[in-house]
Coordinates of C-alpha atoms and ligand atoms in Angstrom, one line a residue:
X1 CA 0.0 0.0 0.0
X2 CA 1.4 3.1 -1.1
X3 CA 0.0 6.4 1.7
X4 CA 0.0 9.9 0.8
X5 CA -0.7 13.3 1.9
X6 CA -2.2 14.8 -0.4
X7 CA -2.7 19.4 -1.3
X8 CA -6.1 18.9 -2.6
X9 CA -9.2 18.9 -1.9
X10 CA -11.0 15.7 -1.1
X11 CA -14.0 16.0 -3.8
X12 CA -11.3 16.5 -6.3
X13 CA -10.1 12.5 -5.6
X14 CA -11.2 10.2 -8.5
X15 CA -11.4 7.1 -6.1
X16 CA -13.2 3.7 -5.2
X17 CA -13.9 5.2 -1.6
X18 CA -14.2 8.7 -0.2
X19 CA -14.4 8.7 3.4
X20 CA -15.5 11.6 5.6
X21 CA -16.0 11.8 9.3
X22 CA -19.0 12.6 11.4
X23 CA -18.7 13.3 15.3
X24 CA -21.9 12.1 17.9
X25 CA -24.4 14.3 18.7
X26 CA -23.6 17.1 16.0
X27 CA -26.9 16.8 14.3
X28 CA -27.6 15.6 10.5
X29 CA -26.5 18.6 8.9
X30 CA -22.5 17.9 7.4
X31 CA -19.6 20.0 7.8
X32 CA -16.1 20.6 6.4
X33 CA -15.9 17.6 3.7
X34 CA -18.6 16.2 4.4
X35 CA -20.7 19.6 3.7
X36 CA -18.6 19.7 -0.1
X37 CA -19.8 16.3 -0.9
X38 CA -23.5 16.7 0.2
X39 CA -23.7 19.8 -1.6
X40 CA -22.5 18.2 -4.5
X41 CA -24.5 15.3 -3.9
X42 CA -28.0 17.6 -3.7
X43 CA -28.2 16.8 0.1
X44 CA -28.0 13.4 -0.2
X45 CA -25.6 12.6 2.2
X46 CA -27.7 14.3 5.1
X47 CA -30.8 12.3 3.7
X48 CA -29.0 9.2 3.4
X49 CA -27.8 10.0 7.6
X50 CA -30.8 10.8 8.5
X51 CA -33.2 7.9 7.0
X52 CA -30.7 5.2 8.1
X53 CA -30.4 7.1 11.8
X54 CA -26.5 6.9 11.3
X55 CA -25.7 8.5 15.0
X56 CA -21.6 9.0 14.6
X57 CA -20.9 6.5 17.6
X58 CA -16.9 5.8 17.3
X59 CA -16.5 3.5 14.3
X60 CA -20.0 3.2 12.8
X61 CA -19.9 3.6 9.1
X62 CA -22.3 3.9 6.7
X63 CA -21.8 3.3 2.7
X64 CA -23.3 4.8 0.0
X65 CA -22.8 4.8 -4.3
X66 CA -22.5 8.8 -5.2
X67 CA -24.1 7.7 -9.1
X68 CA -20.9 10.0 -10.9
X69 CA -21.9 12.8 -8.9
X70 CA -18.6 13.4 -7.2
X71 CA -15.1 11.7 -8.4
X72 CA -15.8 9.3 -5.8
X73 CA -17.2 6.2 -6.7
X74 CA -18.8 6.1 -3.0
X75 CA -18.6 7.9 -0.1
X76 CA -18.2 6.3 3.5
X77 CA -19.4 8.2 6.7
X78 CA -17.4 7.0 10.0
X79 CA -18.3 7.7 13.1
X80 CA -15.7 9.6 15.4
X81 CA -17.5 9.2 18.7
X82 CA -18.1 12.0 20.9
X83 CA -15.8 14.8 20.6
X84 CA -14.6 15.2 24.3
X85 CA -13.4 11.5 23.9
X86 CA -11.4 12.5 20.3
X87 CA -7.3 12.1 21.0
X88 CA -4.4 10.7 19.2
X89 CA -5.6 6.9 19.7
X90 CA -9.3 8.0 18.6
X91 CA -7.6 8.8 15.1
X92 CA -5.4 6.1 15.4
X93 CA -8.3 3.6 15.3
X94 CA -10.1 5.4 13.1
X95 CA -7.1 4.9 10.4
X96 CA -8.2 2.0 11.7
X97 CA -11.7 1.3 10.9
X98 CA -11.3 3.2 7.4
X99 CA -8.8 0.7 6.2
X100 CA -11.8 -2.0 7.6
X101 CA -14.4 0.0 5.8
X102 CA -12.5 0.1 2.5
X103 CA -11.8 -3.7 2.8
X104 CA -15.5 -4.5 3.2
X105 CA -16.2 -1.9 -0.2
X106 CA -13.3 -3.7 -2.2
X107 CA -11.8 -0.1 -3.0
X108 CA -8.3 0.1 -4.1
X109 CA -7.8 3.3 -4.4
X110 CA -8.8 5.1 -0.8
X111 CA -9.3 8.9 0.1
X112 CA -9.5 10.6 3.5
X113 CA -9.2 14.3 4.9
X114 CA -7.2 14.3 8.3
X115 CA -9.8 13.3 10.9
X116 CA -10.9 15.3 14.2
X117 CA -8.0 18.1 13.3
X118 CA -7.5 20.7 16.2
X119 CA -9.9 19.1 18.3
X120 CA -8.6 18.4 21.8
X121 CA -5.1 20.6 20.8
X122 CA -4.8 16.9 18.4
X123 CA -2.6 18.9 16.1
X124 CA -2.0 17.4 12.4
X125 CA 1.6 16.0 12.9
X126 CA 0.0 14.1 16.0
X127 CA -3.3 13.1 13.6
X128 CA -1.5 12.2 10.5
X129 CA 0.9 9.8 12.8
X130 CA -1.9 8.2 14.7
X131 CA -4.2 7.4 11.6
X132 CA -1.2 6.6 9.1
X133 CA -0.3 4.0 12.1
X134 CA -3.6 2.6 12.2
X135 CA -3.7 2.4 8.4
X136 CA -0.7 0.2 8.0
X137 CA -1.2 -1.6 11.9
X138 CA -4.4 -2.8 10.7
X139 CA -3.3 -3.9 7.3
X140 CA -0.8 -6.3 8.6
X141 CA -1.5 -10.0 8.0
X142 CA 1.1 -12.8 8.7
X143 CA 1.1 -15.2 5.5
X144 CA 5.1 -16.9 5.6
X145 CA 4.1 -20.0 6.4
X146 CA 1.1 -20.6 3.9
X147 CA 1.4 -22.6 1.6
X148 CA 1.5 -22.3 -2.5
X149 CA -2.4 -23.2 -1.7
X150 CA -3.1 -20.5 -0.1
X151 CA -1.1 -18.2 -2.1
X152 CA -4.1 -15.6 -3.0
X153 CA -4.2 -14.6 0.4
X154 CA -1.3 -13.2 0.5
X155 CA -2.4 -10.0 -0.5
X156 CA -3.1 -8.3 2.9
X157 CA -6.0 -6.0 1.7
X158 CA -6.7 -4.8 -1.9
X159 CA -6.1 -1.3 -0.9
X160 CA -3.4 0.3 -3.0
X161 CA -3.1 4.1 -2.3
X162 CA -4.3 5.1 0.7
X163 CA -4.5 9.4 0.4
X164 CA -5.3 12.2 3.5
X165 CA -6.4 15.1 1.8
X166 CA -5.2 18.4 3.4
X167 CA -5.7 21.6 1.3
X168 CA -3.7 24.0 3.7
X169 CA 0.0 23.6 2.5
X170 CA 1.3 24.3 6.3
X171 CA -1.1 21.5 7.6
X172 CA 0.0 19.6 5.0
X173 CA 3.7 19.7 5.5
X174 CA 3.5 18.7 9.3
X175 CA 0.8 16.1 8.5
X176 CA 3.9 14.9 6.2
X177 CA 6.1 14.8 8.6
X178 CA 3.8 12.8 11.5
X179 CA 2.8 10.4 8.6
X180 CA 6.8 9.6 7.6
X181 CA 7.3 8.7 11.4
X182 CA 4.7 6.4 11.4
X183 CA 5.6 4.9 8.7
X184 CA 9.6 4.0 10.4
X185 CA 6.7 3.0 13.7
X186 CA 4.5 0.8 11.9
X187 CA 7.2 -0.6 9.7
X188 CA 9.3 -1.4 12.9
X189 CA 6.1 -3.2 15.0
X190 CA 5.2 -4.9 12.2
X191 CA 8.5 -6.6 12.1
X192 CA 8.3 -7.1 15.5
X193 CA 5.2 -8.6 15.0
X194 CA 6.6 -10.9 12.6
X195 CA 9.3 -12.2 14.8
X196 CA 6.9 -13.2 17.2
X197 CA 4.0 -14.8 14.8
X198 CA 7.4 -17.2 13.1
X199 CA 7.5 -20.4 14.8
X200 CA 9.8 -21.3 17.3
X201 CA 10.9 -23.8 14.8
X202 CA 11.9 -20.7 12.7
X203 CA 12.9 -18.5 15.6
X204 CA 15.7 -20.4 17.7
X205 CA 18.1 -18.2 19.8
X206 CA 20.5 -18.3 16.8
X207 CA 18.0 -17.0 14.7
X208 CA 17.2 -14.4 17.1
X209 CA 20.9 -13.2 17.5
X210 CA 21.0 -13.2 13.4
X211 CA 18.2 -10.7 13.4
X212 CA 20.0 -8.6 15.6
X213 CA 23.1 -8.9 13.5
X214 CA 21.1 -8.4 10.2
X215 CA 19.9 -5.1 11.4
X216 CA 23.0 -3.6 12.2
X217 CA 24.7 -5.1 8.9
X218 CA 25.4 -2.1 6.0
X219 CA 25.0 0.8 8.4
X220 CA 27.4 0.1 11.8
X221 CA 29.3 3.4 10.7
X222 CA 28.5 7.2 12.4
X223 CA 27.9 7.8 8.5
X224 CA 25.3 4.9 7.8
X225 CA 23.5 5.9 11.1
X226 CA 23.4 9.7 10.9
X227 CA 25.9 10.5 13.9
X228 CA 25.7 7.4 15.6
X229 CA 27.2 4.3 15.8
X230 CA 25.2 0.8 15.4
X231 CA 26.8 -2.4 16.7
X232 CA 26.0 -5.9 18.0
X233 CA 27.5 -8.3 20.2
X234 CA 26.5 -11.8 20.0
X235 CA 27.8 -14.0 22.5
X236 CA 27.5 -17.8 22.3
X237 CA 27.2 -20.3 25.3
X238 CA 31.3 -20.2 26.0
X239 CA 31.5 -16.7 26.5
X240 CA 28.6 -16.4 28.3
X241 CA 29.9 -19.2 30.5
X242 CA 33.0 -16.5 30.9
X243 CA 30.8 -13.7 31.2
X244 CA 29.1 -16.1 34.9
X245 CA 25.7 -15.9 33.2
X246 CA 25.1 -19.6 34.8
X247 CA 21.3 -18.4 35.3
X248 CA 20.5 -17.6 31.9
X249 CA 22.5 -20.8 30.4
X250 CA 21.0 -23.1 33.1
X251 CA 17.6 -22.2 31.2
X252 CA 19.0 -23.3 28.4
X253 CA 20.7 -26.6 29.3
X254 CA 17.4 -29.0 28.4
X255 CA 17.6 -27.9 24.5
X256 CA 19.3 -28.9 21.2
X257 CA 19.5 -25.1 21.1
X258 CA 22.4 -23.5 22.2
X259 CA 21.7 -20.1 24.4
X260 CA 23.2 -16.9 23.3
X261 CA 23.4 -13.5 24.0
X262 CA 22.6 -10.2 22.0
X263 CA 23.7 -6.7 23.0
X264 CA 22.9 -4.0 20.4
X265 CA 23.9 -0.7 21.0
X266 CA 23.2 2.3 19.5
X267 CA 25.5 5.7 20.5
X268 CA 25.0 9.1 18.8
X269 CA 28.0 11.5 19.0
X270 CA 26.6 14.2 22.4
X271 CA 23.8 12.0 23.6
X272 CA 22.1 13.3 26.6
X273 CA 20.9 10.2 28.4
X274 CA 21.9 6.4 28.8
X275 CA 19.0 4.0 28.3
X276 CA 19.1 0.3 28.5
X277 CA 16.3 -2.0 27.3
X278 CA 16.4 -5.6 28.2
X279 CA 13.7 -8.1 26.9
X280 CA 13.0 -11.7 27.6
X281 CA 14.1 -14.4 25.2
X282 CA 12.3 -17.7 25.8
X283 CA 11.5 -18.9 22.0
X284 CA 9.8 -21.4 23.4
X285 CA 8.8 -22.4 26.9
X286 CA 7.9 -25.6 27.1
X287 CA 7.7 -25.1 31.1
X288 CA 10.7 -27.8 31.2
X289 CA 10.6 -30.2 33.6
X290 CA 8.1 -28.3 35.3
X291 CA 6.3 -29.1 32.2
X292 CA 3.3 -26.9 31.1
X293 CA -0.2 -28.6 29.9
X294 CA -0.6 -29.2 26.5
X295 CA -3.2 -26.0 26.1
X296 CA -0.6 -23.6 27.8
X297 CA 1.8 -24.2 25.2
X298 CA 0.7 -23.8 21.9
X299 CA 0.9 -20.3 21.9
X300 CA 4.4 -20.1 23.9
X301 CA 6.8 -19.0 20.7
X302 CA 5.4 -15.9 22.0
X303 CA 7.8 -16.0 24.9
X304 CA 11.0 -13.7 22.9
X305 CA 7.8 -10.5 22.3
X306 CA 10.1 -9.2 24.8
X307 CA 13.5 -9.4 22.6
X308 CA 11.0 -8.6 19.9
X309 CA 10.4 -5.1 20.8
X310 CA 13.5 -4.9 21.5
X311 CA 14.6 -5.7 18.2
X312 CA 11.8 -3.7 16.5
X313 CA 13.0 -0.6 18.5
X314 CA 16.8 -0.9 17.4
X315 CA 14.7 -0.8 13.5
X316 CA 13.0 2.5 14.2
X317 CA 16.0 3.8 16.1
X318 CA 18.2 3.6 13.2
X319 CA 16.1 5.4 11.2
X320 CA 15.3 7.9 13.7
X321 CA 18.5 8.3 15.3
X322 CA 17.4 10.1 18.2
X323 CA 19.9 12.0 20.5
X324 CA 19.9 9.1 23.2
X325 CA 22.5 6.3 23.8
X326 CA 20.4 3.1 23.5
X327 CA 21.9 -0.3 24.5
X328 CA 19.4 -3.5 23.8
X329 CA 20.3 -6.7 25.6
X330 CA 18.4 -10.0 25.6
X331 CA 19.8 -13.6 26.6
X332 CA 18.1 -16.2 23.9
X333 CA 17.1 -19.5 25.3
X334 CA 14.6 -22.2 24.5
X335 CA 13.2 -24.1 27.3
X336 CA 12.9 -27.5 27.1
X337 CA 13.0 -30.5 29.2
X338 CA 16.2 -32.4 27.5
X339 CA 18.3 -35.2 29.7
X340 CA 20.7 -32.5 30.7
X341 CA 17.3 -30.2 32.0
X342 CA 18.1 -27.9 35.3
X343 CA 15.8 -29.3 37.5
X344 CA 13.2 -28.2 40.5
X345 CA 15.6 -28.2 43.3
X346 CA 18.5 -27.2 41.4
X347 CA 20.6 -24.0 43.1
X348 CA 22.0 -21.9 40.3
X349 CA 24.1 -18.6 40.8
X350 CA 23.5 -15.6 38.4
X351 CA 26.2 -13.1 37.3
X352 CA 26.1 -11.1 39.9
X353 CA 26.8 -14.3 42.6
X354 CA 23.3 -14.6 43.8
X355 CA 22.6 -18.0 44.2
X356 CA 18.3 -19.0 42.8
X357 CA 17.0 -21.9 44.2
X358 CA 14.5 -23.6 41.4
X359 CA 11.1 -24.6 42.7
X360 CA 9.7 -24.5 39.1
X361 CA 11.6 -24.6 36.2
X362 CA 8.5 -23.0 33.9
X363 CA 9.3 -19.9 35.8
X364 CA 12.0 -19.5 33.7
X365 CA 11.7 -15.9 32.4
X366 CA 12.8 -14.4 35.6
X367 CA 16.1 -16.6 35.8
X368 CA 17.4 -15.6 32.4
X369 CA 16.2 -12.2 33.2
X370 CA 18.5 -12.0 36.0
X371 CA 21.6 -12.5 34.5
X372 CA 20.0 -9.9 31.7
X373 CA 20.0 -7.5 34.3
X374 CA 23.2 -7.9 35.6
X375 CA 24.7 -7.4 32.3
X376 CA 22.9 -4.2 31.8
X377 CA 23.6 -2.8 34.9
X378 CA 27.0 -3.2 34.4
X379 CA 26.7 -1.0 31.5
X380 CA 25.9 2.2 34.0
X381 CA 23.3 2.9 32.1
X382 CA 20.5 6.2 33.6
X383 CA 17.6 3.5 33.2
X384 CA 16.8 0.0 33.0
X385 CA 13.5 -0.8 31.4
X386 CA 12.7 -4.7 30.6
X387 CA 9.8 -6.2 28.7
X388 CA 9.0 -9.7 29.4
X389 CA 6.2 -12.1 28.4
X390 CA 6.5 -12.9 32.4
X391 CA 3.4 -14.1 34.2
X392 CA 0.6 -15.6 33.7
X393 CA -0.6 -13.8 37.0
X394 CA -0.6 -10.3 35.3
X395 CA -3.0 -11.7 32.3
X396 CA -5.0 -12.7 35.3
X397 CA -5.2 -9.6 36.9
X398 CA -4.8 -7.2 33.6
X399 CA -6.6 -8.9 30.8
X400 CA -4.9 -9.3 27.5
X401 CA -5.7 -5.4 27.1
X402 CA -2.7 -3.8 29.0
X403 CA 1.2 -4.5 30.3
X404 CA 1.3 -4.6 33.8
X405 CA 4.1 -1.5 34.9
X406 CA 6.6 -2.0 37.7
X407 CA 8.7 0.7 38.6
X408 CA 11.2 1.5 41.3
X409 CA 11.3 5.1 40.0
X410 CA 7.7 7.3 39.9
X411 CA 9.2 10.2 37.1
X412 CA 10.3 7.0 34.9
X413 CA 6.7 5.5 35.1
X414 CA 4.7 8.9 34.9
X415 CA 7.1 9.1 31.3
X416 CA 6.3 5.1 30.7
X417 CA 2.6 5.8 31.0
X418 CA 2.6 9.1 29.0
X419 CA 4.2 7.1 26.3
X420 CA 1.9 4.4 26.3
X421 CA -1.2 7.1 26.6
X422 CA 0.1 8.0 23.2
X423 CA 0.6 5.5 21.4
X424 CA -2.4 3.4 22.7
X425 CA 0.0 0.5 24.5
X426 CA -1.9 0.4 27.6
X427 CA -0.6 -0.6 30.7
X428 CA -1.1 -0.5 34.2
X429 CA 1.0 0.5 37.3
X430 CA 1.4 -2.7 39.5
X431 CA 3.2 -1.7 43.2
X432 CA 6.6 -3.6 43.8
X433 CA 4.9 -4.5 47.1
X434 CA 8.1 -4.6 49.8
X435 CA 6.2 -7.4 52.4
X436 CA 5.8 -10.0 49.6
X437 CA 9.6 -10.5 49.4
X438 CA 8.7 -13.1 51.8
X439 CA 7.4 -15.1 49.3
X440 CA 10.4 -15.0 47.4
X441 CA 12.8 -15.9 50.5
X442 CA 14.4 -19.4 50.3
X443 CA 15.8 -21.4 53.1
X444 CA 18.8 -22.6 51.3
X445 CA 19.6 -19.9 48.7
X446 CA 19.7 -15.8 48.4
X447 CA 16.3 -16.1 46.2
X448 CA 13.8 -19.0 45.1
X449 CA 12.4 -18.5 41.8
X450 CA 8.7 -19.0 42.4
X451 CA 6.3 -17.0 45.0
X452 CA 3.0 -18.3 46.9
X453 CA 0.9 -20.3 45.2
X454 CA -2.4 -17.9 44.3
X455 CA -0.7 -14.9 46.1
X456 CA 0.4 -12.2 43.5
X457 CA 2.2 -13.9 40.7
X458 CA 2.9 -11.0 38.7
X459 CA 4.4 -8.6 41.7
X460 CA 6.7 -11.5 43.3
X461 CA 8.0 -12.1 39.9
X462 CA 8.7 -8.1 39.7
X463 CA 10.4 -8.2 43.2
X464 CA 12.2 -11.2 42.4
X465 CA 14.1 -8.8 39.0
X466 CA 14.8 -5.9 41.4
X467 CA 18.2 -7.1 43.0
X468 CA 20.0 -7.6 40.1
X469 CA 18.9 -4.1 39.0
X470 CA 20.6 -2.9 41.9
X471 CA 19.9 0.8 42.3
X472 CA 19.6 2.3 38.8
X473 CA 15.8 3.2 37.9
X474 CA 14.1 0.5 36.6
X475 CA 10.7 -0.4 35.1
X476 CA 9.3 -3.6 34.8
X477 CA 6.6 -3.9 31.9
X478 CA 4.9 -7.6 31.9
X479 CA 3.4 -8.0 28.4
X480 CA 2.2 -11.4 28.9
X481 CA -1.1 -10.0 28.1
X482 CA -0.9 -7.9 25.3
X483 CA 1.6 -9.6 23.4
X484 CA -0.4 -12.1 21.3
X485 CA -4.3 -11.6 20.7
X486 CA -6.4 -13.9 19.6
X487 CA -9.6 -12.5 19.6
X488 CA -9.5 -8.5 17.8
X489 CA -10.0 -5.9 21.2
X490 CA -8.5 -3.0 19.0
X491 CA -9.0 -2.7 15.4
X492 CA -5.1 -1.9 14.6
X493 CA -4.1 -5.0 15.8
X494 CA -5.2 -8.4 13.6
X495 CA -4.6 -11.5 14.5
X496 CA -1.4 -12.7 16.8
X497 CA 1.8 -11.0 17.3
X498 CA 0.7 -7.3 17.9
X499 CA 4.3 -5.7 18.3
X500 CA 3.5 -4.3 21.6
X501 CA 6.5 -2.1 23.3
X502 CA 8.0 -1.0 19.6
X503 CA 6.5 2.2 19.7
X504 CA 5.7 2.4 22.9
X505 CA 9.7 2.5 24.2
X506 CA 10.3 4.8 21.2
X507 CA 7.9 7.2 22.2
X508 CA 9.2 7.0 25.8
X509 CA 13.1 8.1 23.2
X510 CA 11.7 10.8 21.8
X511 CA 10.2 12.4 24.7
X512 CA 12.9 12.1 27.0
Ligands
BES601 N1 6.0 -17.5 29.7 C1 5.3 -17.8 30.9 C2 4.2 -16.7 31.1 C3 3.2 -16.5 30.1 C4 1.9 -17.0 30.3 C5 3.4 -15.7 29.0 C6 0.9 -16.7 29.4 C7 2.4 -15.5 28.1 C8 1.1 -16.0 28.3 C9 6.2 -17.9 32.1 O1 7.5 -18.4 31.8 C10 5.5 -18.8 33.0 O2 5.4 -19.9 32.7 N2 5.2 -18.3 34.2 C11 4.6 -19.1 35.2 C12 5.2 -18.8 36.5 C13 4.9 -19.8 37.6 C14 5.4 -21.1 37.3 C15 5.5 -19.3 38.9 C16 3.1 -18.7 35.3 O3 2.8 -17.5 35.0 O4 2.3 -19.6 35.5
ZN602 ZN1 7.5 -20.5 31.9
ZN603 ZN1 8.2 -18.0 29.9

C-alpha cells in the first residue's frame, strides 16, 4: 500500500472510496468535507444519515454509491465518537476502521481528509501519525508459512493508495512529517510482529541473534547511522559461561539449542541520556521439567515479544536516530526438558553471585532475566526498562488489554505511561509490594524462583528482577497480556503478534 498526503481537496479524488467523518451528537447537517460532498451530492448525504439514523458513535460507518456525482465512486461516513473522547488513539483507530471499511467496499484506491484536526489541541503532525499507524497496523496479516495453496491470500488487503487530503500547505507539511514517522513505527512493529508470529521452529536463539546482527549489517558506521554508531554483540554459550551468566544458560541446558546473548547498541555523538532495554528471550517455553499442559503451550513462541520489541525498536532507532545512547540486551534461550534439563531443586548462581533456588523450572523468564539485568547494569546505564512475556498472573489480573508496569522510580513511570497514553499501549502501574519479598525468600539460597501459590504472581515475579537491578531506575513492563491476541480488542491490531512495546519505548526516546 502506497500512503500519501495529499494538497487537494477531497471532492477533487477520482477514487473507489471517499471517506469523511461525522462526530456524535452534531446533528444531521454535514460539515467541512462532508458539507462539499453533500452539496454536490444535492443533500443526499444528510438524507442518506438521517433515513438510516446513522448516529456517529466511534467507528459506525455507513456506505453509499454517489451515481458519478462526485469523483468518488462512494462515499463512507465514519463515526468519530463523541468529541470530548477524540485524542491521538481515537484517530489512530479510526485509520483503523477506514482501512476496515474500504476492505469491506473492495476499494483500491482510498481517500480521507485528516480526521478530528484541532480538536482536543490533536494537532495534524499528531493526527496524520496516529491514523497513518492505524492504516498500516491494521493492514498487517502474517502469510510466511502458507502454503503455495493458499497463495491468493497473500495480499493483505486490496487497498493500493491510501491518500489524506489536506488543502492548507502548512497542515500539509507537518501532517507529512507525523505520517513519515509512522511509517519507520508501523514498519518497525510490524517486524516485531513478525518475529513473534514465526514459529519457534523458525525462531531459535541463533535465529534471534541473526536478526539482531542483520539489522545492524550495511549501516554500523557514524555515516550509515546519521551521527551514531550501530553495533552488536553476540555472544554464544562459552562466553557467556566467561561472562558467569550460569542463570541464563541453566535455562537453556534441556535444549538442542544453544543459548546466546545479543547486546545492540546504538551511540549518537553528544547523547544526553543512557538507556538500557532488556527483553525476555524464551523462544519457546515448554515449562521444562516443570512441564506446562498441552493447552498452555501452543501459543508459547510468543515467549521472545520481549526481545521482539527490542529488536523492533533498534529498526525504528536507526532510522530515527534520536539523540539518546540506546543499548538492547536480551539472553536467547529455549526451554525445554532435554536429559541435561536444570531441575526443580536445582541452586544456580546468576552473574552477579546470587545464588536462585528452582522450585519451578516454567518460571524460567525471571532466571534468564537475571543474568540480563546484571549485564545491563553493568553497562551504567540512567535506566533500565525490561519487557518480558512474564506471568501468567498479570494476564490474570490485567486482561490481554494492557502491560502490567513496575517501577522503582515514579518520574520513569509517569514518562512510561505518558508514552503508552500515546501510542495506545496500555498498561497499568502494579506496586513492587516490599512485604511480599517473603514469598520470594528461600531457606537454602539468596532467592527462590517462584512466590506463593495464588498470592500475586505477577508482583513477586517483579520483586524477584529488582536485586539484580541494583539501584539504577528501573521499570518492569509484563506483556504477557498484550503480546499475542487472539480475539481483535483494538482494530489496529489483527490477529497474533501485535508488536507491543515497539512504539511504545520509542515514544518513551523521543520524549525524554
Ligand atoms: N512464559 C510464561 C508466562 C506467560 C503466560 C506468557 C501466558 C504469556 C502468556 C512464564 O514463563 C511462566 O510460565 N510463568 C509461570 C510462573 C509460575 C510457574 C510461577 C506462570 O505464570 O504460570
Ligand atoms: Zn515458563
Ligand atoms: Zn516463559
Amino acid at each position: 500500500m502506497t500512503i500519501d498526503i495529499l494538497q487537494k481537496d477531497a471532492t477533487s479524488i477520482a477514487c473507489d472510496l471517499l471517506v469523511v467523518g461525522r462526530f456524535e451528537g452534531v446533528g444531521s447537517r454535514a460539515s467541512g468535507v462532508g458539507a462539499d460532498v453533500d452539496k454536490a451530492l444535492n443533500g443526499a448525504l444528510t438524507q442518506f444519515i438521517e433515513q438510516d439514523g446513522f448516529e456517529g458513535k466511534f467507528g459506525q460507518t455507513f456506505v453509499f454509491p454517489t451515481f458519478g456525482n462526485v469523483k468518488a465512486k462512494r462515499i463512507a461516513v465514519i463515526g468519530l465518537g463523541e468529541k470530548k473522547s477524540w485524542n491521538a488513539d481515537a484517530a489512530r483507530k479510526i485509520g483503523a476502521h477506514v482501512v476496515k471499511a474500504a476492505e469491506r467496499a473492495n476499494a483500491a484506491k482510498v481517500a480521507t481528509v485528516l480526521h478530528g484536526l484541532g480538536i482536543n489541541n490533536v494537532d495534524a503532525y499528531t493526527t496524520a501519525e496516529a491514523m497513518t499507524e492505524g492504516v498500516l497496523l491494521s493492514d498487517y496479516r502474517f502469510h510466511a508459512f502458507h502454503g503455495t495453496k493458499r497463495s491468493e491470500e497473500k495480499k493483505p488487503t486490496r487497498i493500493a493508495t491510501f491518500v489524506m487530503c489536506e488543502t492548507d500547505s502548512r497542515i500539509g507539511k507537518r501532517a507529512k512529517d507525523g505520517m513519515k514517522m509512522a511509517e519507520v513505527l508501523a514498519s518497525a512493529t510490524c517486524y516485531a510482529r513478525d518475529l513473534v508470529n514465526t514459529p519457534s521452529s523458525h525462531m531459535t536463539p541463533k535465529d534471534l541473534a541473526e536478526e539482531a546482527k542483520k539489522l545492524v549489517a550495511g549501516r554500523s558506521s557514524r555515516r550509515e547511522v546519521g551521527m551514531g554508531s550501530l553495533v552488536v554483540k553476540v555472544m554464544d554459550a562459552k562466553e557467556m559461561e566467561k561472562k558467569k551468566m550460569n542463570a541464563a544458560l541453566s535455562v537453556g541446558r534441556g535444549s538442542q539449542h544453544e543459548p546466546v546473548a545479543v547486546h545492540l547498541t546504538y551511540a549518537p555523538r553528544g547523547a544526553k541520556k543512557k538507556i538500557a532495554i532488556v527483553g525476555k528471550a524464551v523462544t519457546f517455553d515448554s515449562g521444562g521439567l516443570s512441564l506446562k499442559p498441552a493447552d498452555s503451550m501452543m501459543t508459547m513462541k510468543i515467549d521472545m515479544a520481549g526481545a521482539a520489541a527490542v529488536l523492533g525498536l533498534f529498526k525504528a532507532i536507526a532510522e530515527l536516530k534520536p539523540n539518546v545512547e540506546v543499548h538492547g540486551v536480551f539472553l536467547a534461550v529455549e526451554n525445554m526438558p532435554g536429559g541435561n534439563a536444570y531441575r526443580p531443586g536445582d541452586v544456580v548462581t546468576a552473574k552477579n553471585g546470587m545464588t536462585i533456588e528452582i522450585l519451578n523450572t516454567d518460571a524460567e523468564g525471571r532466571v534468564t532475566l537475571a543474568d540480563a539485568l546484571c549485564y545491563a547494569a553493568d553497562l551504567k546505564p540512567d535506566v533500565i526498562i525490561d519487557l518480558a512475556t512474564l506471568t501468567g498472573a498479570c494476564v490474570v489480573a490485567l486482561g490481554e488489554d494492557m502491560a502490567g508496569l513496575f517501577s522503582s522510580n515514579d518520574k520513569l513511570a509517569q514518562k512510561l505511561t505518558n508514552a503508552a497514553h500515546e501510542t495506545g499501549e496500555e498498561l497499568w502501574q502494579l506496586p513492587l509490594f516490599a512485604p511480599y519479598e517473603e514469598h520470594i525468600k528461600s531457606k537454602i539460597a539468596d532467592i527462590k524462583n517462584t512466590g506463593q501459590r495464588g498470592s500475586a504472581g505477577t508482583i513477586s515475579a517483579a520483586l524477584f528482577l529488582k536485586p539484580f537491578v541494583g539501584d539504577i531506575p528501573w521499570a518492569h513492563l509484563d506483556i504477557a497480556g498484550p503480546s499475542y491476541i487472539e480475539r481483535e480488542s483494538r482494530p489496529d491490531q489483527p490477529y497474533g503478534a501485535t508488536g507491543y512495546g515497539v512504539r511504545l519505548l520509542a515514544k518513551y526516546l523521543e520524549r525524554l
